[in-house]
Coordinates of C-alpha atoms in Angstrom, one line a residue:
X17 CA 77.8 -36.4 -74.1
X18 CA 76.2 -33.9 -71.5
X19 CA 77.3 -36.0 -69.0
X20 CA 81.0 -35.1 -69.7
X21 CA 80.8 -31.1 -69.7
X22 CA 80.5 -31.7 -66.0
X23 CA 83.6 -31.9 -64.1
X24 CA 84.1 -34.1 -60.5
X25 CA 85.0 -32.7 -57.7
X26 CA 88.4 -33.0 -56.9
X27 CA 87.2 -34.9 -53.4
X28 CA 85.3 -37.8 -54.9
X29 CA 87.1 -39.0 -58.2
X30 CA 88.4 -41.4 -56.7
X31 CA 84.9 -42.4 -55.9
X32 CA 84.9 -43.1 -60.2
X33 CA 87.5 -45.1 -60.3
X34 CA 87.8 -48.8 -62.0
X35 CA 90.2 -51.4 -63.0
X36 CA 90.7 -52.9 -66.5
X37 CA 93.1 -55.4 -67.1
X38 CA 95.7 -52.9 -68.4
X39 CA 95.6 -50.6 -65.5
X40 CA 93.6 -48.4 -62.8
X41 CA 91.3 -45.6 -64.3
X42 CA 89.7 -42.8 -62.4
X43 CA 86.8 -40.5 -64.4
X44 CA 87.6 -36.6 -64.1
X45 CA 84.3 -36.2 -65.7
X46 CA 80.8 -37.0 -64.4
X47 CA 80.3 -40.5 -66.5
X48 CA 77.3 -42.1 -67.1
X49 CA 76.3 -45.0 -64.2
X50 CA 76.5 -43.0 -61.7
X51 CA 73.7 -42.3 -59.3
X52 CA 73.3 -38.8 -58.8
X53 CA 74.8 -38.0 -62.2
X54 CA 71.1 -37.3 -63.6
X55 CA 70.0 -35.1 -60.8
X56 CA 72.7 -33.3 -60.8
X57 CA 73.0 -33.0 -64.7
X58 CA 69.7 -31.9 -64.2
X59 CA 69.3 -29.9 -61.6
X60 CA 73.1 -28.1 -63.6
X61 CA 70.7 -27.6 -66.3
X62 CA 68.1 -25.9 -64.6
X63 CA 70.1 -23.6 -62.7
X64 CA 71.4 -22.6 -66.2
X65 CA 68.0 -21.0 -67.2
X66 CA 66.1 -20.7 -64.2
X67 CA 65.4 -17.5 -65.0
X68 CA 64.3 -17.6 -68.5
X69 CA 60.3 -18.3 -68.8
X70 CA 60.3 -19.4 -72.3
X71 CA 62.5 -22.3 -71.8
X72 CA 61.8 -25.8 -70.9
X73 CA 64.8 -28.9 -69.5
X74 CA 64.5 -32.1 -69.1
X75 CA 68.3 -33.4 -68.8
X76 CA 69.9 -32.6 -72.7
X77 CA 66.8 -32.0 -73.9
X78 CA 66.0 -28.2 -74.1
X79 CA 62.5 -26.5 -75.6
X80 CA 62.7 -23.1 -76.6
X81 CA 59.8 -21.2 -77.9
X82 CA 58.4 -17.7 -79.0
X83 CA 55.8 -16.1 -80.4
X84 CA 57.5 -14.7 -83.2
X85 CA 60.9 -15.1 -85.8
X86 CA 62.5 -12.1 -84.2
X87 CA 61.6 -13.2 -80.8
X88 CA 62.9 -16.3 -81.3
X89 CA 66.5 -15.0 -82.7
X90 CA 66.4 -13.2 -79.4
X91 CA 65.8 -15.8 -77.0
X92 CA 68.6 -18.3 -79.1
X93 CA 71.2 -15.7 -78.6
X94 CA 70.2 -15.0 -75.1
X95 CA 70.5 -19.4 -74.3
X96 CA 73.5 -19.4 -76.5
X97 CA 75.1 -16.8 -74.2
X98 CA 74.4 -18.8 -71.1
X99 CA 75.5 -21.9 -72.5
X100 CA 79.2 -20.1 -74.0
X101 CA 79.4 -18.4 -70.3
X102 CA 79.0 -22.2 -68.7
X103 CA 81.5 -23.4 -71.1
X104 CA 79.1 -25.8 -72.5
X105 CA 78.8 -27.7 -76.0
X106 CA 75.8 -28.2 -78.3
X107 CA 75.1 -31.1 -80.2
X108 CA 74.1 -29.2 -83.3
X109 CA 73.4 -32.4 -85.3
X110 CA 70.9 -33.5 -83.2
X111 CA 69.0 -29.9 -82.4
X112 CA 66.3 -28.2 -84.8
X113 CA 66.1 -24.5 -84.7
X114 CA 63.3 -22.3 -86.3
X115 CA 60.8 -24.8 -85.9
X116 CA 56.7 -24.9 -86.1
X117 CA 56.3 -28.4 -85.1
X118 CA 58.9 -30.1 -82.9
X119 CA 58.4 -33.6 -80.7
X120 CA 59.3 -33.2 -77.3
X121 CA 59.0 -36.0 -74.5
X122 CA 56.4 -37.7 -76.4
X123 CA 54.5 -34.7 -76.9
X124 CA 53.9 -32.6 -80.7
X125 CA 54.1 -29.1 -79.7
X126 CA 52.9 -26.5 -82.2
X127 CA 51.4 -22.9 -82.4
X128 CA 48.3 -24.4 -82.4
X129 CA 48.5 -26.6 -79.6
X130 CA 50.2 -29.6 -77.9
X131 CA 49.0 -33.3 -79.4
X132 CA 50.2 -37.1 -78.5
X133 CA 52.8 -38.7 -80.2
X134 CA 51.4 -41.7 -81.6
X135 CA 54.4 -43.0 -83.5
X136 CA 54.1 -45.8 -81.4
X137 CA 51.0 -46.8 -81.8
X138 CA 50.8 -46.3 -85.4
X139 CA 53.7 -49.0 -85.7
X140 CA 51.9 -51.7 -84.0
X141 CA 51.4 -54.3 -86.7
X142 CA 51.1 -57.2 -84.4
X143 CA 48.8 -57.9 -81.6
X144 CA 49.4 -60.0 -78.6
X145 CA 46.2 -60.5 -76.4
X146 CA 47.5 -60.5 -72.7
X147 CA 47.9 -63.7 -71.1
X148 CA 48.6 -63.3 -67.6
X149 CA 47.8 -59.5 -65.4
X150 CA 51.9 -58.8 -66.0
X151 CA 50.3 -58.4 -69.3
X152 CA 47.9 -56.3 -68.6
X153 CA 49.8 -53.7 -66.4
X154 CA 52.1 -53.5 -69.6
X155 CA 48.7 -52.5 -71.7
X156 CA 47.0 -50.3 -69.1
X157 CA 50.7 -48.6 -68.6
X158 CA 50.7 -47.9 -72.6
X159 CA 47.3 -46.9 -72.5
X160 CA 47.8 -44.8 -69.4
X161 CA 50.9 -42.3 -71.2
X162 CA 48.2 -40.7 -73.5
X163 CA 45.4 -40.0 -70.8
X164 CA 45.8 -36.3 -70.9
X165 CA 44.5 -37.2 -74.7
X166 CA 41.7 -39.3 -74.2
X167 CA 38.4 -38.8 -72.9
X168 CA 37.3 -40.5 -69.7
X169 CA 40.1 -42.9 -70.0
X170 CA 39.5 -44.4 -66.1
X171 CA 36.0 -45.0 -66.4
X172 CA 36.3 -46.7 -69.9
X173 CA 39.4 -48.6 -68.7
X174 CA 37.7 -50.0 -65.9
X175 CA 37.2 -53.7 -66.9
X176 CA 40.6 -53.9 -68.2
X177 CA 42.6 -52.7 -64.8
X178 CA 39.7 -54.5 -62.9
X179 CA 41.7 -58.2 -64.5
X180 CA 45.0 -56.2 -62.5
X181 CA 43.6 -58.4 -59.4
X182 CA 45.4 -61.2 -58.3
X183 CA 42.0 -62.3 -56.3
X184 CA 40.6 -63.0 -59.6
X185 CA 41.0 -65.6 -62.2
X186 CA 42.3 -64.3 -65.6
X187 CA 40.4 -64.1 -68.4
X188 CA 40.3 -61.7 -71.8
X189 CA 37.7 -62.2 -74.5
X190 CA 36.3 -60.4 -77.1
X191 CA 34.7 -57.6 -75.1
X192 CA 38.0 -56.1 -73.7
X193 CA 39.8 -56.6 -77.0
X194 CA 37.1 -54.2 -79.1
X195 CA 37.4 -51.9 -75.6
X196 CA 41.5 -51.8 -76.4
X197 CA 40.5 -51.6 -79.9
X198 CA 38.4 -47.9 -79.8
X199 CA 40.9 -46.4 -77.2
X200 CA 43.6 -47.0 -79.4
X201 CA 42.1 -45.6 -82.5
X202 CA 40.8 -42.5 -80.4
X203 CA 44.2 -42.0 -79.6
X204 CA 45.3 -42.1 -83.7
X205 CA 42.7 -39.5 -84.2
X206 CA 44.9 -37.1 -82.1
X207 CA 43.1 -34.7 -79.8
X208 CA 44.6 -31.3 -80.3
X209 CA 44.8 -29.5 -76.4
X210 CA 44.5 -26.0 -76.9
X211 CA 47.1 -23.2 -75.1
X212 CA 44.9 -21.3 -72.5
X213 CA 44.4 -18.0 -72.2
X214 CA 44.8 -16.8 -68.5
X215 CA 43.1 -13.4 -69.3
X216 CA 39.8 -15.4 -70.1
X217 CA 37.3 -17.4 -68.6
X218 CA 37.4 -20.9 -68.3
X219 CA 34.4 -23.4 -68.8
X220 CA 34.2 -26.5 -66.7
X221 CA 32.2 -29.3 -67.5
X222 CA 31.4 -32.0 -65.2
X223 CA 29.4 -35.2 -64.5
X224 CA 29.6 -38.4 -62.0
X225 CA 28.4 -41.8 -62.1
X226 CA 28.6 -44.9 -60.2
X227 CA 31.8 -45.4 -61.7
X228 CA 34.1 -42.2 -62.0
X229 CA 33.8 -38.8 -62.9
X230 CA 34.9 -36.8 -65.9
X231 CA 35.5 -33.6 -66.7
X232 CA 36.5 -31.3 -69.5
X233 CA 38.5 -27.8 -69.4
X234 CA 37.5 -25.8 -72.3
X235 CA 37.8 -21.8 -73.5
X236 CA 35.3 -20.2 -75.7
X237 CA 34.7 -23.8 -77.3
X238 CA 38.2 -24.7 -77.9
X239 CA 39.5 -27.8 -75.7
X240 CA 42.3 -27.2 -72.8
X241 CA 42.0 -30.2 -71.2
X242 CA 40.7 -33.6 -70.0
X243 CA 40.3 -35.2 -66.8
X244 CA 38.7 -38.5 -65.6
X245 CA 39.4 -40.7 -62.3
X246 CA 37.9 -44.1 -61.4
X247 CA 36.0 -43.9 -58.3
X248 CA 37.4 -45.7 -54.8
X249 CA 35.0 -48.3 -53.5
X250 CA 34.2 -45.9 -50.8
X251 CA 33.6 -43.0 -53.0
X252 CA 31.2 -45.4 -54.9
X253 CA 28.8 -45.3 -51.3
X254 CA 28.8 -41.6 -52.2
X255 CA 25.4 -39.9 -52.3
X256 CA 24.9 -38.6 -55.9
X257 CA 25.3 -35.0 -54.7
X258 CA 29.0 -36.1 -52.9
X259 CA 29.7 -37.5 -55.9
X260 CA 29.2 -34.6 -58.8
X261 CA 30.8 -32.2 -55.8
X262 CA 33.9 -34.9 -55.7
X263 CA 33.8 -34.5 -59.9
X264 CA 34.4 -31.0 -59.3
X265 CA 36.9 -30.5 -56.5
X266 CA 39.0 -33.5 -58.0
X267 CA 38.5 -31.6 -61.3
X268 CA 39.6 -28.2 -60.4
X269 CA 42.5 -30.0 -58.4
X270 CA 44.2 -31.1 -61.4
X271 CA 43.6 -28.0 -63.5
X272 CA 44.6 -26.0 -60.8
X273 CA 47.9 -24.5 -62.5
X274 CA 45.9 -23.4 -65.2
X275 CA 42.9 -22.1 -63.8
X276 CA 43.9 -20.4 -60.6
X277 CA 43.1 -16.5 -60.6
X278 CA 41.0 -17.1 -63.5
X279 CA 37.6 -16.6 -63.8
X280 CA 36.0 -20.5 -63.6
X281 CA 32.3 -21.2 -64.9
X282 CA 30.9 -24.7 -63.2
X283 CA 28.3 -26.7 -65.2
X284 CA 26.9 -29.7 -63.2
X285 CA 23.7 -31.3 -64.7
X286 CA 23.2 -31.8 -60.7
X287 CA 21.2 -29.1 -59.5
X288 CA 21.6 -29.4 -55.8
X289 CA 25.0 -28.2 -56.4
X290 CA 23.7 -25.0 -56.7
X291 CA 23.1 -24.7 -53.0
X292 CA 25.8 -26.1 -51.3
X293 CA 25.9 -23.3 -48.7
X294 CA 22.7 -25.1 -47.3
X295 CA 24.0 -28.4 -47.2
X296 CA 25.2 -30.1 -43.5
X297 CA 27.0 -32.6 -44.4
X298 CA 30.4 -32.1 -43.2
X299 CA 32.0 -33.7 -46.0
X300 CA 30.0 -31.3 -48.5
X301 CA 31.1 -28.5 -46.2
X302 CA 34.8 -29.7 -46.1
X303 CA 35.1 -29.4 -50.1
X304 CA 32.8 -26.2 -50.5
X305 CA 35.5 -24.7 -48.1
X306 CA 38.0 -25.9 -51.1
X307 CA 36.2 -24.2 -53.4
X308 CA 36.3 -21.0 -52.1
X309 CA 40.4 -21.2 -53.3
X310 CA 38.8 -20.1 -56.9
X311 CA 37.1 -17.9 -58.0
X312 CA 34.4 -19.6 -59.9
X313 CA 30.5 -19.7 -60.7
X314 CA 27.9 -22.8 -60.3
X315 CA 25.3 -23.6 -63.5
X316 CA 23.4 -25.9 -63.3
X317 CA 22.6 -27.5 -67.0
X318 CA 20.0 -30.5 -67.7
X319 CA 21.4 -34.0 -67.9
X320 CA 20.7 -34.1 -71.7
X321 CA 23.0 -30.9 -72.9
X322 CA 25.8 -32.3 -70.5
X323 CA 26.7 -34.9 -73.8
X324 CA 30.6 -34.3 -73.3
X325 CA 31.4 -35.1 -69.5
X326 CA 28.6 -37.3 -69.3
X327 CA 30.1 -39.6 -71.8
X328 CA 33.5 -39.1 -69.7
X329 CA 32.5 -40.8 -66.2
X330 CA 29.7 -43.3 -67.9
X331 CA 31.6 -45.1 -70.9
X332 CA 32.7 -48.2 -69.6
X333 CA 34.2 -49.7 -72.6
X334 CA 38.0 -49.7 -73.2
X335 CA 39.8 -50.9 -75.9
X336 CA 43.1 -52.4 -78.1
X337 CA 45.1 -54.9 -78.2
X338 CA 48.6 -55.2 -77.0
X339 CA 50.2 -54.9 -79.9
X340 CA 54.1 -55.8 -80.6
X341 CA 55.9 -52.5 -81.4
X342 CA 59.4 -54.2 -81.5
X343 CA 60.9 -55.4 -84.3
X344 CA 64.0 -57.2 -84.7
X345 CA 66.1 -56.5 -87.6
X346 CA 66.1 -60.1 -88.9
X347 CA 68.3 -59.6 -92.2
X348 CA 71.2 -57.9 -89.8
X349 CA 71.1 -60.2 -87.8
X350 CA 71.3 -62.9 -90.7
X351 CA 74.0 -60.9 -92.2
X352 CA 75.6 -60.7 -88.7
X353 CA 75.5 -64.4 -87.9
X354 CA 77.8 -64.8 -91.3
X355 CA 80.6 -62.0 -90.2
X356 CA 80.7 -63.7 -86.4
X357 CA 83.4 -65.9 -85.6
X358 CA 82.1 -67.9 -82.4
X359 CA 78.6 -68.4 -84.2
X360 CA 81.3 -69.6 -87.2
X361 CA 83.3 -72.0 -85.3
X362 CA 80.3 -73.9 -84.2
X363 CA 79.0 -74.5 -87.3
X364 CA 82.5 -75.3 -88.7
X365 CA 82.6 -77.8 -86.3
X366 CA 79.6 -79.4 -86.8
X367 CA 78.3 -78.2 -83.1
X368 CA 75.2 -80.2 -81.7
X369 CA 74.6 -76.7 -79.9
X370 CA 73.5 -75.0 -82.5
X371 CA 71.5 -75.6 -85.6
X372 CA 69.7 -74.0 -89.1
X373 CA 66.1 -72.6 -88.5
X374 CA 63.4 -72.9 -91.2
X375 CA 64.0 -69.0 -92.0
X376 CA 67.8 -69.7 -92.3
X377 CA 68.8 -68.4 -88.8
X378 CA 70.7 -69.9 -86.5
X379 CA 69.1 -71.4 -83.5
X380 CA 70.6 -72.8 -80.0
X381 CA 69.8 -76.1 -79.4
X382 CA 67.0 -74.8 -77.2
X383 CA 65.9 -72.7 -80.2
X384 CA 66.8 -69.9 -79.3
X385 CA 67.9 -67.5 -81.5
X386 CA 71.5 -66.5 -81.9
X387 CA 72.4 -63.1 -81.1
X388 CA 75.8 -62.1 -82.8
X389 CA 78.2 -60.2 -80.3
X390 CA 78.4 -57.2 -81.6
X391 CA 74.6 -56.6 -82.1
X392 CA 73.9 -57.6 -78.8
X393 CA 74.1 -54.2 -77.1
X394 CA 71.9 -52.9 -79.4
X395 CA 69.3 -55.2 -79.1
X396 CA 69.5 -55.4 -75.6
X397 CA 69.3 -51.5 -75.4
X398 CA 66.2 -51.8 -77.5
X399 CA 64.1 -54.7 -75.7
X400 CA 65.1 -52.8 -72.5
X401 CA 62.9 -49.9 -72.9
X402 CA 60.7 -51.6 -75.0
X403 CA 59.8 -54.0 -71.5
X404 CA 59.1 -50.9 -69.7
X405 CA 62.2 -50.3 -68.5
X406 CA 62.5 -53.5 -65.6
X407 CA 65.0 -54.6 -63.7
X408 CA 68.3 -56.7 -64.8
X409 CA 67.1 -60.0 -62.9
X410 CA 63.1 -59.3 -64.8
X411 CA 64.8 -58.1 -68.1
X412 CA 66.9 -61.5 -68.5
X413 CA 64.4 -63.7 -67.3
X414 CA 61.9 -62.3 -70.4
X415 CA 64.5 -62.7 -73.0
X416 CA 66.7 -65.6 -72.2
X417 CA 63.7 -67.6 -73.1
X418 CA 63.9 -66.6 -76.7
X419 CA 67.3 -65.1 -77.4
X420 CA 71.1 -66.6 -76.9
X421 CA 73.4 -64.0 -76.5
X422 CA 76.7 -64.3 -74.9
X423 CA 77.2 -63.3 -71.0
X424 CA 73.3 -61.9 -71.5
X425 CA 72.7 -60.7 -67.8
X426 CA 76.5 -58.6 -67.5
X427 CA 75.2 -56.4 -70.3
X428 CA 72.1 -56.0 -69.1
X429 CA 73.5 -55.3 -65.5
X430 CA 75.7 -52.7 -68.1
X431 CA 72.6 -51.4 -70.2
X432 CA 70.3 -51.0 -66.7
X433 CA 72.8 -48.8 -64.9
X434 CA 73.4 -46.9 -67.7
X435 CA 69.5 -46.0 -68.4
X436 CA 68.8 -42.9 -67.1
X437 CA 65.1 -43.2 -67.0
X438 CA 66.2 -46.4 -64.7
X439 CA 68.4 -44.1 -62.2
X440 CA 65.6 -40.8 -62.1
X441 CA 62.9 -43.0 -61.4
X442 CA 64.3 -46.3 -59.7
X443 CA 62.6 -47.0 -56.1
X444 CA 65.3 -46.6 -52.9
X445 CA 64.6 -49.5 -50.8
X446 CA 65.7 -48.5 -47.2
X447 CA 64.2 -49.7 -43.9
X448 CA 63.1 -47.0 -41.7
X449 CA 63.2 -46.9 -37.9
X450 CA 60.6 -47.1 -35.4
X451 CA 59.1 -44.4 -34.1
X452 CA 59.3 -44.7 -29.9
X453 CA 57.2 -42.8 -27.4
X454 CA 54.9 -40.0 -28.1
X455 CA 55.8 -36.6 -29.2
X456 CA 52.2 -35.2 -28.9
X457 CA 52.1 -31.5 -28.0
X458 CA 49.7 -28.6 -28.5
X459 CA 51.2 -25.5 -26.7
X460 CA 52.8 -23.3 -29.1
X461 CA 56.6 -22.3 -27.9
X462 CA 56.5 -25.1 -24.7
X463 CA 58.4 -28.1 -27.0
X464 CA 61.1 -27.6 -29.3
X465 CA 63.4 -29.8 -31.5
X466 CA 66.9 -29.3 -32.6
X467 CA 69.6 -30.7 -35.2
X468 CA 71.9 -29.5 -37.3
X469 CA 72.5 -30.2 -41.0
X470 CA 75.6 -30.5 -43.5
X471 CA 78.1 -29.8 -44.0
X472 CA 77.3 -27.6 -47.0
X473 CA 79.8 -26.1 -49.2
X474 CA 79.6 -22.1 -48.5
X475 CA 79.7 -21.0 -52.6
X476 CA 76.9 -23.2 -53.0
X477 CA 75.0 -21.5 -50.1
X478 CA 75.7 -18.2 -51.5
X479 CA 76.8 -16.5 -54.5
X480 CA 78.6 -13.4 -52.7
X481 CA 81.2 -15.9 -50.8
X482 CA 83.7 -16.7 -53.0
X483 CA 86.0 -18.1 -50.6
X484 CA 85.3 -22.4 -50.8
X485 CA 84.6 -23.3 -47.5
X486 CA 82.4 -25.7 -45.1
X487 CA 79.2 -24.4 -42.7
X488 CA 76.6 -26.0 -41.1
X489 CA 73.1 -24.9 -39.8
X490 CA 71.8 -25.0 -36.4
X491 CA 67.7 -26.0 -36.7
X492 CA 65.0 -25.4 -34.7
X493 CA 61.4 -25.8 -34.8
X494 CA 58.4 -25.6 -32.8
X495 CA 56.9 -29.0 -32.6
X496 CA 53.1 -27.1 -32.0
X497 CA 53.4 -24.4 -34.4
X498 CA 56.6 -26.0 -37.0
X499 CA 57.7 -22.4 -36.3
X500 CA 61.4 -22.5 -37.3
X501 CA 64.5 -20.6 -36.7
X502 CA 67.8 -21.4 -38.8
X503 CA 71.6 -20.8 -37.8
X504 CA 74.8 -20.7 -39.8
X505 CA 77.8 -22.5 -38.0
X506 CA 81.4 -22.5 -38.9
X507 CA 82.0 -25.6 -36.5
X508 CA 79.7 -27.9 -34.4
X509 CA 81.5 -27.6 -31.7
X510 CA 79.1 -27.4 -28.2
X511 CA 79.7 -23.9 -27.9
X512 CA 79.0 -22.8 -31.2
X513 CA 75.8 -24.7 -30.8
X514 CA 74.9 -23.2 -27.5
X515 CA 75.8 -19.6 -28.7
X516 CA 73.8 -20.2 -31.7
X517 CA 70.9 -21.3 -29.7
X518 CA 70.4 -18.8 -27.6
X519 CA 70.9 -16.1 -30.3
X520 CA 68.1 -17.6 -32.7
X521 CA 65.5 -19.1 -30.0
X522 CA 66.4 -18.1 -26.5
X523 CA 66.9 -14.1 -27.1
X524 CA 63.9 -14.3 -29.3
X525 CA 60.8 -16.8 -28.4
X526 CA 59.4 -17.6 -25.1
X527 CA 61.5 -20.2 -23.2
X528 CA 60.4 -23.9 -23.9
X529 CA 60.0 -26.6 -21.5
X530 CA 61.0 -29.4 -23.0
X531 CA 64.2 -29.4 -25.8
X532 CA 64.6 -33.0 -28.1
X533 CA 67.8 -33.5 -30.0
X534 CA 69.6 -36.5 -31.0
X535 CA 72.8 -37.8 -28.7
X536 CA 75.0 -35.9 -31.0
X537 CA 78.4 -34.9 -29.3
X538 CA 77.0 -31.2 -29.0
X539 CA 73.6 -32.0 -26.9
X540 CA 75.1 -34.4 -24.4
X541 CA 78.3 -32.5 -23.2
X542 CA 78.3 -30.7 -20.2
X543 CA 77.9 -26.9 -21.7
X544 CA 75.0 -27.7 -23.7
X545 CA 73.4 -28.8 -20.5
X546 CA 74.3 -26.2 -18.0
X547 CA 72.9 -24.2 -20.7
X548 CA 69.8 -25.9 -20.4
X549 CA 70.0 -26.1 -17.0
X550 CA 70.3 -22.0 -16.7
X551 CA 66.9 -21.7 -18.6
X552 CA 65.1 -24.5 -16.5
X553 CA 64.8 -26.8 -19.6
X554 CA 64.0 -30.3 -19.8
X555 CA 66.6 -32.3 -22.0
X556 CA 65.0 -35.1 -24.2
X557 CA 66.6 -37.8 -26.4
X558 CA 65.2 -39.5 -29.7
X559 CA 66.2 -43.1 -28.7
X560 CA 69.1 -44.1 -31.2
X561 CA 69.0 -46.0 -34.1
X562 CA 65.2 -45.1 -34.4
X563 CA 64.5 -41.4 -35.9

């Protein structure tokens, strides 16, 4: 009910409003279905605690942790205050307080470390082997969530997301099942990921082969982290040095948040490495220069004591089966068959569209199981995510195949819009327009661009006005350099624009030659271009319709 601490602006509820048979309804909350409401839930949220470092958001979902029972007291009163100051509820039956071991985003944090939540995995009974590449992406998307846990998951993965091809006929036999197979049960082993220590030195272990490369973050022998990444069929030309240098940079890359300022020690069982300031391969040169971003040491080790990345970028087997995590709730939905009065009638009346299954169920006539009404959201809810979270049109096609459930596709129209995983991450579709002409330039301060943005609701923009009213701001960049200048405006009118410019860029920069703007009202009247016109500079449009 987060959703619902959040008042609408006054200006847009009628943007919320809907009609029911027994009359017209607007929201003066933010309800759920909407698509900004997770952004701005979250980005409410994180303006909340911004400024507490031993707090974590993601939407309702808030991680607070300390080093200590006294510490922690402290930091609950401190979010507690925040949250009574905002006016904001907590769901107490749904929070944990005081904890060593909490599950968060799929993760099991503890003192001693973060690990996987495998719950899912665990509860595989079944296993499907995939039968088309849909299939497959489902597996390899499974497989991919616990990569932070599993060793050299892209190399060992690499016949299974090498079937992903449409250019290739499918096929899945015994090899790729036992490669599912050992991934899945080095992911119930849980890997334990240690909490680094910034104040002491990190160990990087590395290796490349013709494959991928691997590598593995470690402090004083305890595990921070693990990193692999399938090599690019261009990367696979790579000479063997290229390649352990491209294990490294690609390496340091993604540990960068954790390793930066922090004394790095290299192993590479590729002893060229060591004397990469001779190298002249440009390439070579390009990354050493990347390098030089940490501060870090080279050792080279011999191929045989480099065991724990080497097993990283050369394991090529991958394994598991897809395995069927859902379950429906076949007695409840026995039981619910009996309470439900459509599913009634039709058997009352002897209905040739429906009839008894073996296990006592009742079936459609295309035997399809019968969904009772008021389990249908439910289910619907729960094979929705379970899919991986697809689209109405790809979520009814899956299961109207095997279920019957009354007016299927406007509750999963309902369910989809109301997912907010679907709304955060959901791809915006929108056709861009083409880019006319050249804007090439290489003289700092001779071309300059100009728009203006908002409006923008001054007690958003700052905290000291407290008076609720509209600016805009005047921009202005160097198309050479992407120097820019910013002005406030209380109106767009042409000579607030003009005053604005000459106070930000005129007054200040060497005169341009050339100004670009859009045909806005502003740039084409006759101030803006005696103003121009004063300063000897050339006017130019972006064509319109085409940004």
């Amino acid at each position: 009910m987060g959703y619902y601490q959040i008042p609408v602006h006054k200006d847009d509820i009628e943007k919320t409003a809907f009609v029911v048979p027994w009359g017209h309804y607007e929201f003066l909350r933010m309800p759920f279905g909407l698509t900004s409401a997770p952004r701005e839930f979250q980005r409410c949220m994180s303006d909340l605690f911004s400024e507490l470092n031993f707090v974590r958001i993601f939407l309702d979902d808030v991680l607070i942790f300390s080093k200590s029972t006294e510490e922690h007291a402290n930091h609950l009163q401190i979010v507690f205050g925040i949250l009574i100051k905002a006016e904001a509820s907590i769901n107490f039956e749904k929070s944990s307080f005081c904890q060593k071991k909490v599950t968060y985003l799929g993760n099991v944090v503890s003192e001693d470390g973060i690990q996987a939540d495998i719950s899912r995995v665990e509860n595989c009974k079944l296993y499907m082997p995939p039968k088309n590449h849909k299939d497959v992406m489902k597996l390899v998307g499974l497989l991919n969530w616990f990569r932070p846990y599993i060793e050299n998951l892209s190399q060992r993965m690499a016949p299974i997301t090498a079937k992903l091809s449409n250019k290739t006929t499918f096929n899945w036999d015994n090899k790729e099942d036992a490669i599912v197979t050992r991934i899945i049960e080095e992911i119930k082993r849980r890997t334990l990921l240690n909490y680094p220590d910034p104040k002491k030195p990190f160990t990087l272990t590395t290796d490349a082969s013709d494959m991928g490369v691997g590598a593995v973050l470690s402090q004083e022998n305890n595990l921070i982290g693990l990193y692999s990444r399938k090599l690019t069929p261009t990367e696979q030309r790579y000479t063997v040095m290229e390649k352990e240098l491209l294990a490294i940079i690609k390496a340091l890359q993604h540990f960068k948040n954790i390793v930066f300022n922090s004394q790095i020690n290299i192993k590479t069982d590729h002893s060229n490495i060591t004397f990469l300031k001779d190298s002249t391969n440009s390439r070579v040169q390009r990354w050493r220069l990347l390098l030089e971003e940490f501060n870090y040491s080279l050792e080279y080790i011999k191929g045989a004591t480099n065991t724990v990345a080497d097993h990283f970028s050369r394991c090529l087997i991958l394994g598991e089966k897809e395995k069927d995590c859902f379950r429906y709730n076949l007695p409840t939905i026995k039981r619910l068959q009996k309470e439900d009065s459509v599913i009634q009638n039709l058997i009352q009346n002897n209905s040739k569209l429906i009839r008894k299954h073996e296990t006592n169920l009742y079936v459609d006539s295309r035997n399809r199981l019968l969904i009772p009404r008021n389990y249908a959201d439910k289910l619907l809810k729960d094979l929705h995510i379970y899919l991986g979270h697809p689209g109405v049109n790809k979520t009814f096609k899956s299961i109207s195949k095997y279920l019957s459930i009354n007016k299927c596709k406007k509750l999963i129209h309902k369910i989809v819009k109301k997912c907010t995983l679907c709304q955060i991450n959901k791809i915006r579709q929108c056709k861009h327009g083409r880019i006319t002409g050249s804007l090439a330039t290489f003289e700092p301060w001779n071309d300059i661009s100009t728009d203006i943005f908002g409006p923008i609701e001054a007690n958003n923009f700052s905290e000291a006005d407290e008076v609720s009213h509209k600016i805009y701001i005047l921009t202005v960049t160097d198309r050479a350099s992407r120097w820019t200048e910013l002005g406030i405006l209380t109106n767009i009118t042409a000579k607030a624009v003009c005053n604005s410019l000459e106070k930000i860029w005129l007054e200040k920069h060497p005169k341009p030659v050339t100004l670009l703007s859009d045909r806005g009202k502003q740039y084409t009247s006759g101030l803006f271009e005696s103003l121009l016109k004063k300063h000897d500079i050339k006017h130019i449009f972006t064509s319109p319709y085409n940004p």
